[in-house]
Amino acid sequence: MLSRIRITGFRSLKNVDIETGPLTVLYGHTAGGKSSFLYAPLVLKNFLINPDQPFEGLSNLGFINLGNFEKCVYGGEKDGKI
């Protein structure tokens, strides 16, 4: 079981460090980063399976395409919002 998840600079998540337990519940307002928190490990999995693929391949999770590099990196958009 994962006991801690740390995500830095992914989509709307600037710096997140969460200790997990047997049951971890994510809640919060709309556009608060809950989905980004769940997508980050899937992008990591895509990288570990095939590290030589272009970034667009890493961010295509099959059920959703997270977009290009600028859309997936915190602050990548010109207005600083993802």
PDB file of N, CA, C and O in Angstrom:
ATOM      1  N   MET A   1       0.834  -1.175   0.000  1.00  0.00           N
ATOM      2  CA  MET A   1       0.000   0.000   0.000  1.00  0.00           C
ATOM      3  C   MET A   1       0.884   1.245   0.000  1.00  0.00           C
ATOM      4  O   MET A   1       1.884   1.312   0.706  1.00  0.00           O
ATOM      5  N   LEU A   2       0.489   2.237  -0.783  1.00  0.00           N
ATOM      6  CA  LEU A   2       1.187   3.516  -0.765  1.00  0.00           C
ATOM      7  C   LEU A   2       0.872   4.241   0.537  1.00  0.00           C
ATOM      8  O   LEU A   2      -0.281   4.341   0.937  1.00  0.00           O
ATOM      9  N   SER A   3       1.882   4.755   1.185  1.00  0.00           N
ATOM     10  CA  SER A   3       1.649   5.480   2.433  1.00  0.00           C
ATOM     11  C   SER A   3       1.771   6.995   2.259  1.00  0.00           C
ATOM     12  O   SER A   3       1.334   7.745   3.108  1.00  0.00           O
ATOM     13  N   ARG A   4       2.355   7.417   1.143  1.00  0.00           N
ATOM     14  CA  ARG A   4       2.517   8.850   0.899  1.00  0.00           C
ATOM     15  C   ARG A   4       2.583   9.082  -0.611  1.00  0.00           C
ATOM     16  O   ARG A   4       3.207   8.321  -1.332  1.00  0.00           O
ATOM     17  N   ILE A   5       1.933  10.146  -1.050  1.00  0.00           N
ATOM     18  CA  ILE A   5       1.987  10.542  -2.459  1.00  0.00           C
ATOM     19  C   ILE A   5       2.397  12.009  -2.513  1.00  0.00           C
ATOM     20  O   ILE A   5       1.790  12.848  -1.857  1.00  0.00           O
ATOM     21  N   ARG A   6       3.431  12.283  -3.296  1.00  0.00           N
ATOM     22  CA  ARG A   6       3.911  13.655  -3.473  1.00  0.00           C
ATOM     23  C   ARG A   6       3.859  13.979  -4.968  1.00  0.00           C
ATOM     24  O   ARG A   6       4.401  13.245  -5.788  1.00  0.00           O
ATOM     25  N   ILE A   7       3.197  15.077  -5.310  1.00  0.00           N
ATOM     26  CA  ILE A   7       3.068  15.519  -6.693  1.00  0.00           C
ATOM     27  C   ILE A   7       3.478  16.988  -6.749  1.00  0.00           C
ATOM     28  O   ILE A   7       2.974  17.806  -5.985  1.00  0.00           O
ATOM     29  N   THR A   8       4.387  17.298  -7.657  1.00  0.00           N
ATOM     30  CA  THR A   8       4.865  18.669  -7.806  1.00  0.00           C
ATOM     31  C   THR A   8       4.760  19.095  -9.261  1.00  0.00           C
ATOM     32  O   THR A   8       5.245  18.400 -10.148  1.00  0.00           O
ATOM     33  N   GLY A   9       4.108  20.223  -9.498  1.00  0.00           N
ATOM     34  CA  GLY A   9       4.081  20.831 -10.816  1.00  0.00           C
ATOM     35  C   GLY A   9       3.273  20.098 -11.858  1.00  0.00           C
ATOM     36  O   GLY A   9       3.627  20.125 -13.032  1.00  0.00           O
ATOM     37  N   PHE A  10       2.186  19.458 -11.476  1.00  0.00           N
ATOM     38  CA  PHE A  10       1.352  18.740 -12.442  1.00  0.00           C
ATOM     39  C   PHE A  10      -0.029  19.375 -12.503  1.00  0.00           C
ATOM     40  O   PHE A  10      -0.734  19.440 -11.496  1.00  0.00           O
ATOM     41  N   ARG A  11      -0.396  19.863 -13.687  1.00  0.00           N
ATOM     42  CA  ARG A  11      -1.694  20.517 -13.930  1.00  0.00           C
ATOM     43  C   ARG A  11      -1.943  21.590 -12.883  1.00  0.00           C
ATOM     44  O   ARG A  11      -1.174  22.529 -12.779  1.00  0.00           O
ATOM     45  N   SER A  12      -2.982  21.495 -12.073  1.00  0.00           N
ATOM     46  CA  SER A  12      -3.283  22.540 -11.081  1.00  0.00           C
ATOM     47  C   SER A  12      -2.587  22.298  -9.747  1.00  0.00           C
ATOM     48  O   SER A  12      -2.776  23.054  -8.802  1.00  0.00           O
ATOM     49  N   LEU A  13      -1.777  21.262  -9.659  1.00  0.00           N
ATOM     50  CA  LEU A  13      -1.122  20.895  -8.396  1.00  0.00           C
ATOM     51  C   LEU A  13       0.297  21.460  -8.365  1.00  0.00           C
ATOM     52  O   LEU A  13       1.194  20.957  -9.019  1.00  0.00           O
ATOM     53  N   LYS A  14       0.486  22.497  -7.582  1.00  0.00           N
ATOM     54  CA  LYS A  14       1.812  23.105  -7.484  1.00  0.00           C
ATOM     55  C   LYS A  14       2.726  22.244  -6.624  1.00  0.00           C
ATOM     56  O   LYS A  14       3.833  21.901  -7.023  1.00  0.00           O
ATOM     57  N   ASN A  15       2.273  21.898  -5.428  1.00  0.00           N
ATOM     58  CA  ASN A  15       3.080  21.083  -4.516  1.00  0.00           C
ATOM     59  C   ASN A  15       2.124  20.389  -3.542  1.00  0.00           C
ATOM     60  O   ASN A  15       1.592  21.029  -2.639  1.00  0.00           O
ATOM     61  N   VAL A  16       1.916  19.094  -3.731  1.00  0.00           N
ATOM     62  CA  VAL A  16       0.984  18.326  -2.904  1.00  0.00           C
ATOM     63  C   VAL A  16       1.735  17.168  -2.277  1.00  0.00           C
ATOM     64  O   VAL A  16       2.466  16.445  -2.943  1.00  0.00           O
ATOM     65  N   ASP A  17       1.556  16.985  -0.994  1.00  0.00           N
ATOM     66  CA  ASP A  17       2.163  15.874  -0.264  1.00  0.00           C
ATOM     67  C   ASP A  17       1.099  15.329   0.693  1.00  0.00           C
ATOM     68  O   ASP A  17       0.714  16.013   1.637  1.00  0.00           O
ATOM     69  N   ILE A  18       0.600  14.126   0.412  1.00  0.00           N
ATOM     70  CA  ILE A  18      -0.503  13.562   1.185  1.00  0.00           C
ATOM     71  C   ILE A  18      -0.112  12.193   1.728  1.00  0.00           C
ATOM     72  O   ILE A  18       0.384  11.348   0.991  1.00  0.00           O
ATOM     73  N   GLU A  19      -0.336  12.007   3.007  1.00  0.00           N
ATOM     74  CA  GLU A  19      -0.190  10.684   3.603  1.00  0.00           C
ATOM     75  C   GLU A  19      -1.493   9.936   3.387  1.00  0.00           C
ATOM     76  O   GLU A  19      -2.564  10.480   3.622  1.00  0.00           O
ATOM     77  N   THR A  20      -1.402   8.709   2.914  1.00  0.00           N
ATOM     78  CA  THR A  20      -2.596   7.922   2.644  1.00  0.00           C
ATOM     79  C   THR A  20      -2.766   6.846   3.703  1.00  0.00           C
ATOM     80  O   THR A  20      -1.825   6.486   4.405  1.00  0.00           O
ATOM     81  N   GLY A  21      -3.964   6.343   3.793  1.00  0.00           N
ATOM     82  CA  GLY A  21      -4.279   5.275   4.732  1.00  0.00           C
ATOM     83  C   GLY A  21      -5.054   4.189   4.021  1.00  0.00           C
ATOM     84  O   GLY A  21      -5.170   4.194   2.800  1.00  0.00           O
ATOM     85  N   PRO A  22      -5.617   3.256   4.776  1.00  0.00           N
ATOM     86  CA  PRO A  22      -6.398   2.191   4.150  1.00  0.00           C
ATOM     87  C   PRO A  22      -7.581   2.747   3.344  1.00  0.00           C
ATOM     88  O   PRO A  22      -7.986   2.172   2.350  1.00  0.00           O
ATOM     89  N   LEU A  23      -8.110   3.890   3.768  1.00  0.00           N
ATOM     90  CA  LEU A  23      -9.177   4.574   3.036  1.00  0.00           C
ATOM     91  C   LEU A  23      -8.843   6.061   3.021  1.00  0.00           C
ATOM     92  O   LEU A  23      -8.763   6.692   4.072  1.00  0.00           O
ATOM     93  N   THR A  24      -8.615   6.588   1.837  1.00  0.00           N
ATOM     94  CA  THR A  24      -8.324   8.012   1.689  1.00  0.00           C
ATOM     95  C   THR A  24      -9.421   8.624   0.824  1.00  0.00           C
ATOM     96  O   THR A  24      -9.702   8.134  -0.264  1.00  0.00           O
ATOM     97  N   VAL A  25     -10.039   9.667   1.309  1.00  0.00           N
ATOM     98  CA  VAL A  25     -11.139  10.329   0.603  1.00  0.00           C
ATOM     99  C   VAL A  25     -10.664  11.688   0.109  1.00  0.00           C
ATOM    100  O   VAL A  25     -10.110  12.471   0.883  1.00  0.00           O
ATOM    101  N   LEU A  26     -10.867  11.937  -1.176  1.00  0.00           N
ATOM    102  CA  LEU A  26     -10.551  13.236  -1.753  1.00  0.00           C
ATOM    103  C   LEU A  26     -11.848  14.020  -1.878  1.00  0.00           C
ATOM    104  O   LEU A  26     -12.821  13.529  -2.440  1.00  0.00           O
ATOM    105  N   TYR A  27     -11.867  15.206  -1.354  1.00  0.00           N
ATOM    106  CA  TYR A  27     -13.042  16.062  -1.490  1.00  0.00           C
ATOM    107  C   TYR A  27     -12.580  17.502  -1.629  1.00  0.00           C
ATOM    108  O   TYR A  27     -11.459  17.842  -1.288  1.00  0.00           O
ATOM    109  N   GLY A  28     -13.435  18.324  -2.178  1.00  0.00           N
ATOM    110  CA  GLY A  28     -13.099  19.727  -2.342  1.00  0.00           C
ATOM    111  C   GLY A  28     -13.960  20.359  -3.404  1.00  0.00           C
ATOM    112  O   GLY A  28     -14.795  19.705  -4.025  1.00  0.00           O
ATOM    113  N   HIS A  29     -13.727  21.635  -3.631  1.00  0.00           N
ATOM    114  CA  HIS A  29     -14.538  22.381  -4.573  1.00  0.00           C
ATOM    115  C   HIS A  29     -14.213  21.980  -6.005  1.00  0.00           C
ATOM    116  O   HIS A  29     -13.195  21.354  -6.282  1.00  0.00           O
ATOM    117  N   THR A  30     -15.094  22.367  -6.917  1.00  0.00           N
ATOM    118  CA  THR A  30     -14.901  22.108  -8.334  1.00  0.00           C
ATOM    119  C   THR A  30     -13.600  22.756  -8.798  1.00  0.00           C
ATOM    120  O   THR A  30     -13.276  23.863  -8.398  1.00  0.00           O
ATOM    121  N   ALA A  31     -12.845  22.028  -9.623  1.00  0.00           N
ATOM    122  CA  ALA A  31     -11.560  22.490 -10.165  1.00  0.00           C
ATOM    123  C   ALA A  31     -10.515  22.668  -9.065  1.00  0.00           C
ATOM    124  O   ALA A  31      -9.612  23.487  -9.186  1.00  0.00           O
ATOM    125  N   GLY A  32     -10.625  21.867  -8.016  1.00  0.00           N
ATOM    126  CA  GLY A  32      -9.675  21.954  -6.911  1.00  0.00           C
ATOM    127  C   GLY A  32      -8.457  21.054  -7.055  1.00  0.00           C
ATOM    128  O   GLY A  32      -7.560  21.106  -6.222  1.00  0.00           O
ATOM    129  N   GLY A  33      -8.427  20.196  -8.097  1.00  0.00           N
ATOM    130  CA  GLY A  33      -7.265  19.341  -8.323  1.00  0.00           C
ATOM    131  C   GLY A  33      -7.464  17.879  -7.966  1.00  0.00           C
ATOM    132  O   GLY A  33      -6.523  17.099  -8.028  1.00  0.00           O
ATOM    133  N   LYS A  34      -8.673  17.481  -7.616  1.00  0.00           N
ATOM    134  CA  LYS A  34      -8.924  16.082  -7.239  1.00  0.00           C
ATOM    135  C   LYS A  34      -8.615  15.130  -8.393  1.00  0.00           C
ATOM    136  O   LYS A  34      -7.917  14.141  -8.207  1.00  0.00           O
ATOM    137  N   SER A  35      -9.114  15.444  -9.577  1.00  0.00           N
ATOM    138  CA  SER A  35      -8.859  14.587 -10.740  1.00  0.00           C
ATOM    139  C   SER A  35      -7.383  14.600 -11.114  1.00  0.00           C
ATOM    140  O   SER A  35      -6.813  13.553 -11.444  1.00  0.00           O
ATOM    141  N   SER A  36      -6.753  15.756 -11.048  1.00  0.00           N
ATOM    142  CA  SER A  36      -5.320  15.841 -11.351  1.00  0.00           C
ATOM    143  C   SER A  36      -4.524  14.956 -10.408  1.00  0.00           C
ATOM    144  O   SER A  36      -3.551  14.319 -10.808  1.00  0.00           O
ATOM    145  N   PHE A  37      -4.940  14.911  -9.153  1.00  0.00           N
ATOM    146  CA  PHE A  37      -4.266  14.064  -8.170  1.00  0.00           C
ATOM    147  C   PHE A  37      -4.365  12.584  -8.571  1.00  0.00           C
ATOM    148  O   PHE A  37      -3.423  11.820  -8.391  1.00  0.00           O
ATOM    149  N   LEU A  38      -5.491  12.200  -9.151  1.00  0.00           N
ATOM    150  CA  LEU A  38      -5.673  10.815  -9.586  1.00  0.00           C
ATOM    151  C   LEU A  38      -5.002  10.536 -10.926  1.00  0.00           C
ATOM    152  O   LEU A  38      -4.556   9.413 -11.176  1.00  0.00           O
ATOM    153  N   TYR A  39      -4.901  11.541 -11.806  1.00  0.00           N
ATOM    154  CA  TYR A  39      -4.286  11.345 -13.116  1.00  0.00           C
ATOM    155  C   TYR A  39      -2.761  11.260 -13.037  1.00  0.00           C
ATOM    156  O   TYR A  39      -2.133  10.589 -13.848  1.00  0.00           O
ATOM    157  N   ALA A  40      -2.147  11.939 -12.098  1.00  0.00           N
ATOM    158  CA  ALA A  40      -0.681  11.989 -12.015  1.00  0.00           C
ATOM    159  C   ALA A  40      -0.038  10.596 -11.953  1.00  0.00           C
ATOM    160  O   ALA A  40       0.909  10.333 -12.701  1.00  0.00           O
ATOM    161  N   PRO A  41      -0.513   9.683 -11.106  1.00  0.00           N
ATOM    162  CA  PRO A  41       0.107   8.347 -11.103  1.00  0.00           C
ATOM    163  C   PRO A  41      -0.085   7.596 -12.424  1.00  0.00           C
ATOM    164  O   PRO A  41       0.770   6.799 -12.810  1.00  0.00           O
ATOM    165  N   LEU A  42      -1.164   7.875 -13.156  1.00  0.00           N
ATOM    166  CA  LEU A  42      -1.378   7.220 -14.443  1.00  0.00           C
ATOM    167  C   LEU A  42      -0.391   7.726 -15.492  1.00  0.00           C
ATOM    168  O   LEU A  42       0.106   6.949 -16.310  1.00  0.00           O
ATOM    169  N   VAL A  43      -0.075   9.022 -15.453  1.00  0.00           N
ATOM    170  CA  VAL A  43       0.947   9.560 -16.355  1.00  0.00           C
ATOM    171  C   VAL A  43       2.311   8.965 -16.001  1.00  0.00           C
ATOM    172  O   VAL A  43       3.084   8.584 -16.886  1.00  0.00           O
ATOM    173  N   LEU A  44       2.599   8.832 -14.721  1.00  0.00           N
ATOM    174  CA  LEU A  44       3.852   8.197 -14.290  1.00  0.00           C
ATOM    175  C   LEU A  44       3.917   6.759 -14.784  1.00  0.00           C
ATOM    176  O   LEU A  44       4.958   6.311 -15.281  1.00  0.00           O
ATOM    177  N   LYS A  45       2.821   6.038 -14.690  1.00  0.00           N
ATOM    178  CA  LYS A  45       2.773   4.651 -15.175  1.00  0.00           C
ATOM    179  C   LYS A  45       3.079   4.594 -16.667  1.00  0.00           C
ATOM    180  O   LYS A  45       3.864   3.749 -17.105  1.00  0.00           O
ATOM    181  N   ASN A  46       2.467   5.510 -17.455  1.00  0.00           N
ATOM    182  CA  ASN A  46       2.754   5.548 -18.891  1.00  0.00           C
ATOM    183  C   ASN A  46       4.232   5.787 -19.159  1.00  0.00           C
ATOM    184  O   ASN A  46       4.812   5.196 -20.065  1.00  0.00           O
ATOM    185  N   PHE A  47       4.848   6.644 -18.373  1.00  0.00           N
ATOM    186  CA  PHE A  47       6.281   6.912 -18.533  1.00  0.00           C
ATOM    187  C   PHE A  47       7.115   5.675 -18.192  1.00  0.00           C
ATOM    188  O   PHE A  47       8.052   5.334 -18.903  1.00  0.00           O
ATOM    189  N   LEU A  48       6.770   4.993 -17.116  1.00  0.00           N
ATOM    190  CA  LEU A  48       7.539   3.814 -16.708  1.00  0.00           C
ATOM    191  C   LEU A  48       7.412   2.672 -17.714  1.00  0.00           C
ATOM    192  O   LEU A  48       8.361   1.933 -17.929  1.00  0.00           O
ATOM    193  N   ILE A  49       6.246   2.555 -18.341  1.00  0.00           N
ATOM    194  CA  ILE A  49       6.042   1.500 -19.335  1.00  0.00           C
ATOM    195  C   ILE A  49       6.840   1.778 -20.601  1.00  0.00           C
ATOM    196  O   ILE A  49       7.440   0.879 -21.180  1.00  0.00           O
ATOM    197  N   ASN A  50       6.865   3.044 -21.045  1.00  0.00           N
ATOM    198  CA  ASN A  50       7.571   3.406 -22.271  1.00  0.00           C
ATOM    199  C   ASN A  50       8.160   4.809 -22.140  1.00  0.00           C
ATOM    200  O   ASN A  50       7.552   5.784 -22.574  1.00  0.00           O
ATOM    201  N   PRO A  51       9.356   4.939 -21.559  1.00  0.00           N
ATOM    202  CA  PRO A  51       9.940   6.265 -21.318  1.00  0.00           C
ATOM    203  C   PRO A  51      10.354   7.005 -22.591  1.00  0.00           C
ATOM    204  O   PRO A  51      10.602   8.201 -22.552  1.00  0.00           O
ATOM    205  N   ASP A  52      10.432   6.324 -23.741  1.00  0.00           N
ATOM    206  CA  ASP A  52      10.886   6.969 -24.969  1.00  0.00           C
ATOM    207  C   ASP A  52       9.757   7.603 -25.786  1.00  0.00           C
ATOM    208  O   ASP A  52      10.021   8.226 -26.801  1.00  0.00           O
ATOM    209  N   GLN A  53       8.523   7.468 -25.341  1.00  0.00           N
ATOM    210  CA  GLN A  53       7.413   8.041 -26.116  1.00  0.00           C
ATOM    211  C   GLN A  53       7.351   9.551 -25.914  1.00  0.00           C
ATOM    212  O   GLN A  53       7.786  10.074 -24.898  1.00  0.00           O
ATOM    213  N   PRO A  54       6.808  10.290 -26.903  1.00  0.00           N
ATOM    214  CA  PRO A  54       6.666  11.744 -26.746  1.00  0.00           C
ATOM    215  C   PRO A  54       5.697  12.069 -25.613  1.00  0.00           C
ATOM    216  O   PRO A  54       4.865  11.244 -25.239  1.00  0.00           O
ATOM    217  N   PHE A  55       5.796  13.278 -25.085  1.00  0.00           N
ATOM    218  CA  PHE A  55       4.971  13.660 -23.942  1.00  0.00           C
ATOM    219  C   PHE A  55       3.485  13.500 -24.224  1.00  0.00           C
ATOM    220  O   PHE A  55       2.728  13.110 -23.357  1.00  0.00           O
ATOM    221  N   GLU A  56       3.058  13.790 -25.454  1.00  0.00           N
ATOM    222  CA  GLU A  56       1.641  13.664 -25.783  1.00  0.00           C
ATOM    223  C   GLU A  56       1.161  12.235 -25.578  1.00  0.00           C
ATOM    224  O   GLU A  56       0.009  12.001 -25.237  1.00  0.00           O
ATOM    225  N   GLY A  57       2.045  11.253 -25.769  1.00  0.00           N
ATOM    226  CA  GLY A  57       1.690   9.857 -25.511  1.00  0.00           C
ATOM    227  C   GLY A  57       1.563   9.582 -24.024  1.00  0.00           C
ATOM    228  O   GLY A  57       0.706   8.808 -23.598  1.00  0.00           O
ATOM    229  N   LEU A  58       2.397  10.216 -23.228  1.00  0.00           N
ATOM    230  CA  LEU A  58       2.332  10.030 -21.774  1.00  0.00           C
ATOM    231  C   LEU A  58       1.036  10.589 -21.209  1.00  0.00           C
ATOM    232  O   LEU A  58       0.458  10.027 -20.283  1.00  0.00           O
ATOM    233  N   SER A  59       0.587  11.708 -21.758  1.00  0.00           N
ATOM    234  CA  SER A  59      -0.592  12.381 -21.211  1.00  0.00           C
ATOM    235  C   SER A  59      -1.899  11.873 -21.808  1.00  0.00           C
ATOM    236  O   SER A  59      -2.965  12.331 -21.419  1.00  0.00           O
ATOM    237  N   ASN A  60      -1.829  10.926 -22.736  1.00  0.00           N
ATOM    238  CA  ASN A  60      -3.034  10.314 -23.283  1.00  0.00           C
ATOM    239  C   ASN A  60      -3.310   9.053 -22.479  1.00  0.00           C
ATOM    240  O   ASN A  60      -2.637   8.044 -22.625  1.00  0.00           O
ATOM    241  N   LEU A  61      -4.308   9.130 -21.602  1.00  0.00           N
ATOM    242  CA  LEU A  61      -4.598   8.025 -20.699  1.00  0.00           C
ATOM    243  C   LEU A  61      -5.628   7.050 -21.263  1.00  0.00           C
ATOM    244  O   LEU A  61      -6.050   6.132 -20.579  1.00  0.00           O
ATOM    245  N   GLY A  62      -6.032   7.241 -22.506  1.00  0.00           N
ATOM    246  CA  GLY A  62      -7.018   6.367 -23.122  1.00  0.00           C
ATOM    247  C   GLY A  62      -8.426   6.900 -22.938  1.00  0.00           C
ATOM    248  O   GLY A  62      -9.115   7.202 -23.895  1.00  0.00           O
ATOM    249  N   PHE A  63      -8.849   7.077 -21.706  1.00  0.00           N
ATOM    250  CA  PHE A  63     -10.189   7.593 -21.432  1.00  0.00           C
ATOM    251  C   PHE A  63     -10.216   9.115 -21.427  1.00  0.00           C
ATOM    252  O   PHE A  63     -11.280   9.721 -21.482  1.00  0.00           O
ATOM    253  N   ILE A  64      -9.050   9.750 -21.363  1.00  0.00           N
ATOM    254  CA  ILE A  64      -8.941  11.210 -21.418  1.00  0.00           C
ATOM    255  C   ILE A  64      -7.541  11.558 -21.911  1.00  0.00           C
ATOM    256  O   ILE A  64      -6.563  10.891 -21.570  1.00  0.00           O
ATOM    257  N   ASN A  65      -7.471  12.603 -22.746  1.00  0.00           N
ATOM    258  CA  ASN A  65      -6.181  13.116 -23.195  1.00  0.00           C
ATOM    259  C   ASN A  65      -5.952  14.428 -22.452  1.00  0.00           C
ATOM    260  O   ASN A  65      -6.704  15.379 -22.622  1.00  0.00           O
ATOM    261  N   LEU A  66      -4.920  14.476 -21.630  1.00  0.00           N
ATOM    262  CA  LEU A  66      -4.660  15.645 -20.797  1.00  0.00           C
ATOM    263  C   LEU A  66      -4.036  16.799 -21.565  1.00  0.00           C
ATOM    264  O   LEU A  66      -3.890  17.893 -21.031  1.00  0.00           O
ATOM    265  N   GLY A  67      -3.645  16.579 -22.803  1.00  0.00           N
ATOM    266  CA  GLY A  67      -3.121  17.662 -23.632  1.00  0.00           C
ATOM    267  C   GLY A  67      -1.608  17.673 -23.711  1.00  0.00           C
ATOM    268  O   GLY A  67      -0.931  16.740 -23.313  1.00  0.00           O
ATOM    269  N   ASN A  68      -1.095  18.778 -24.209  1.00  0.00           N
ATOM    270  CA  ASN A  68       0.345  18.901 -24.422  1.00  0.00           C
ATOM    271  C   ASN A  68       1.077  19.261 -23.127  1.00  0.00           C
ATOM    272  O   ASN A  68       0.485  19.394 -22.067  1.00  0.00           O
ATOM    273  N   PHE A  69       2.367  19.436 -23.250  1.00  0.00           N
ATOM    274  CA  PHE A  69       3.222  19.719 -22.101  1.00  0.00           C
ATOM    275  C   PHE A  69       2.771  20.948 -21.326  1.00  0.00           C
ATOM    276  O   PHE A  69       2.683  20.927 -20.107  1.00  0.00           O
ATOM    277  N   GLU A  70       2.454  22.028 -22.043  1.00  0.00           N
ATOM    278  CA  GLU A  70       2.066  23.273 -21.376  1.00  0.00           C
ATOM    279  C   GLU A  70       0.803  23.109 -20.534  1.00  0.00           C
ATOM    280  O   GLU A  70       0.642  23.742 -19.513  1.00  0.00           O
ATOM    281  N   LYS A  71      -0.106  22.239 -20.961  1.00  0.00           N
ATOM    282  CA  LYS A  71      -1.338  22.040 -20.207  1.00  0.00           C
ATOM    283  C   LYS A  71      -1.134  21.133 -18.992  1.00  0.00           C
ATOM    284  O   LYS A  71      -1.955  21.115 -18.091  1.00  0.00           O
ATOM    285  N   CYS A  72      -0.063  20.359 -18.985  1.00  0.00           N
ATOM    286  CA  CYS A  72       0.161  19.412 -17.893  1.00  0.00           C
ATOM    287  C   CYS A  72       1.139  19.910 -16.839  1.00  0.00           C
ATOM    288  O   CYS A  72       1.250  19.322 -15.780  1.00  0.00           O
ATOM    289  N   VAL A  73       1.871  20.973 -17.131  1.00  0.00           N
ATOM    290  CA  VAL A  73       2.842  21.502 -16.180  1.00  0.00           C
ATOM    291  C   VAL A  73       2.234  22.691 -15.458  1.00  0.00           C
ATOM    292  O   VAL A  73       1.660  23.584 -16.088  1.00  0.00           O
ATOM    293  N   TYR A  74       2.346  22.708 -14.145  1.00  0.00           N
ATOM    294  CA  TYR A  74       1.785  23.806 -13.357  1.00  0.00           C
ATOM    295  C   TYR A  74       2.363  25.130 -13.831  1.00  0.00           C
ATOM    296  O   TYR A  74       3.570  25.282 -13.960  1.00  0.00           O
ATOM    297  N   GLY A  75       1.485  26.082 -14.122  1.00  0.00           N
ATOM    298  CA  GLY A  75       1.933  27.390 -14.584  1.00  0.00           C
ATOM    299  C   GLY A  75       2.307  27.434 -16.036  1.00  0.00           C
ATOM    300  O   GLY A  75       2.858  28.420 -16.506  1.00  0.00           O
ATOM    301  N   GLY A  76       2.035  26.371 -16.780  1.00  0.00           N
ATOM    302  CA  GLY A  76       2.407  26.321 -18.188  1.00  0.00           C
ATOM    303  C   GLY A  76       1.590  27.222 -19.077  1.00  0.00           C
ATOM    304  O   GLY A  76       2.052  27.681 -20.108  1.00  0.00           O
ATOM    305  N   GLU A  77       0.373  27.503 -18.697  1.00  0.00           N
ATOM    306  CA  GLU A  77      -0.475  28.422 -19.452  1.00  0.00           C
ATOM    307  C   GLU A  77      -0.024  29.849 -19.190  1.00  0.00           C
ATOM    308  O   GLU A  77       0.513  30.163 -18.134  1.00  0.00           O
ATOM    309  N   LYS A  78      -0.268  30.745 -20.100  1.00  0.00           N
ATOM    310  CA  LYS A  78       0.187  32.130 -19.984  1.00  0.00           C
ATOM    311  C   LYS A  78      -0.399  32.829 -18.763  1.00  0.00           C
ATOM    312  O   LYS A  78       0.258  33.637 -18.141  1.00  0.00           O
ATOM    313  N   ASP A  79      -1.632  32.512 -18.397  1.00  0.00           N
ATOM    314  CA  ASP A  79      -2.244  33.173 -17.258  1.00  0.00           C
ATOM    315  C   ASP A  79      -1.942  32.464 -15.939  1.00  0.00           C
ATOM    316  O   ASP A  79      -2.415  32.855 -14.892  1.00  0.00           O
ATOM    317  N   GLY A  80      -1.139  31.383 -15.992  1.00  0.00           N
ATOM    318  CA  GLY A  80      -0.767  30.666 -14.775  1.00  0.00           C
ATOM    319  C   GLY A  80      -1.798  29.685 -14.280  1.00  0.00           C
ATOM    320  O   GLY A  80      -1.619  29.069 -13.264  1.00  0.00           O
ATOM    321  N   LYS A  81      -2.890  29.529 -15.044  1.00  0.00           N
ATOM    322  CA  LYS A  81      -3.938  28.592 -14.641  1.00  0.00           C
ATOM    323  C   LYS A  81      -3.968  27.422 -15.616  1.00  0.00           C
ATOM    324  O   LYS A  81      -3.754  27.589 -16.800  1.00  0.00           O
ATOM    325  N   ILE A  82      -4.241  26.284 -15.111  1.00  0.00           N
ATOM    326  CA  ILE A  82      -4.355  25.087 -15.951  1.00  0.00           C
ATOM    327  C   ILE A  82      -5.797  24.689 -16.010  1.00  0.00           C
ATOM    328  O   ILE A  82      -6.495  24.649 -15.067  1.00  0.00           O
TER     329      ILE A  82
END
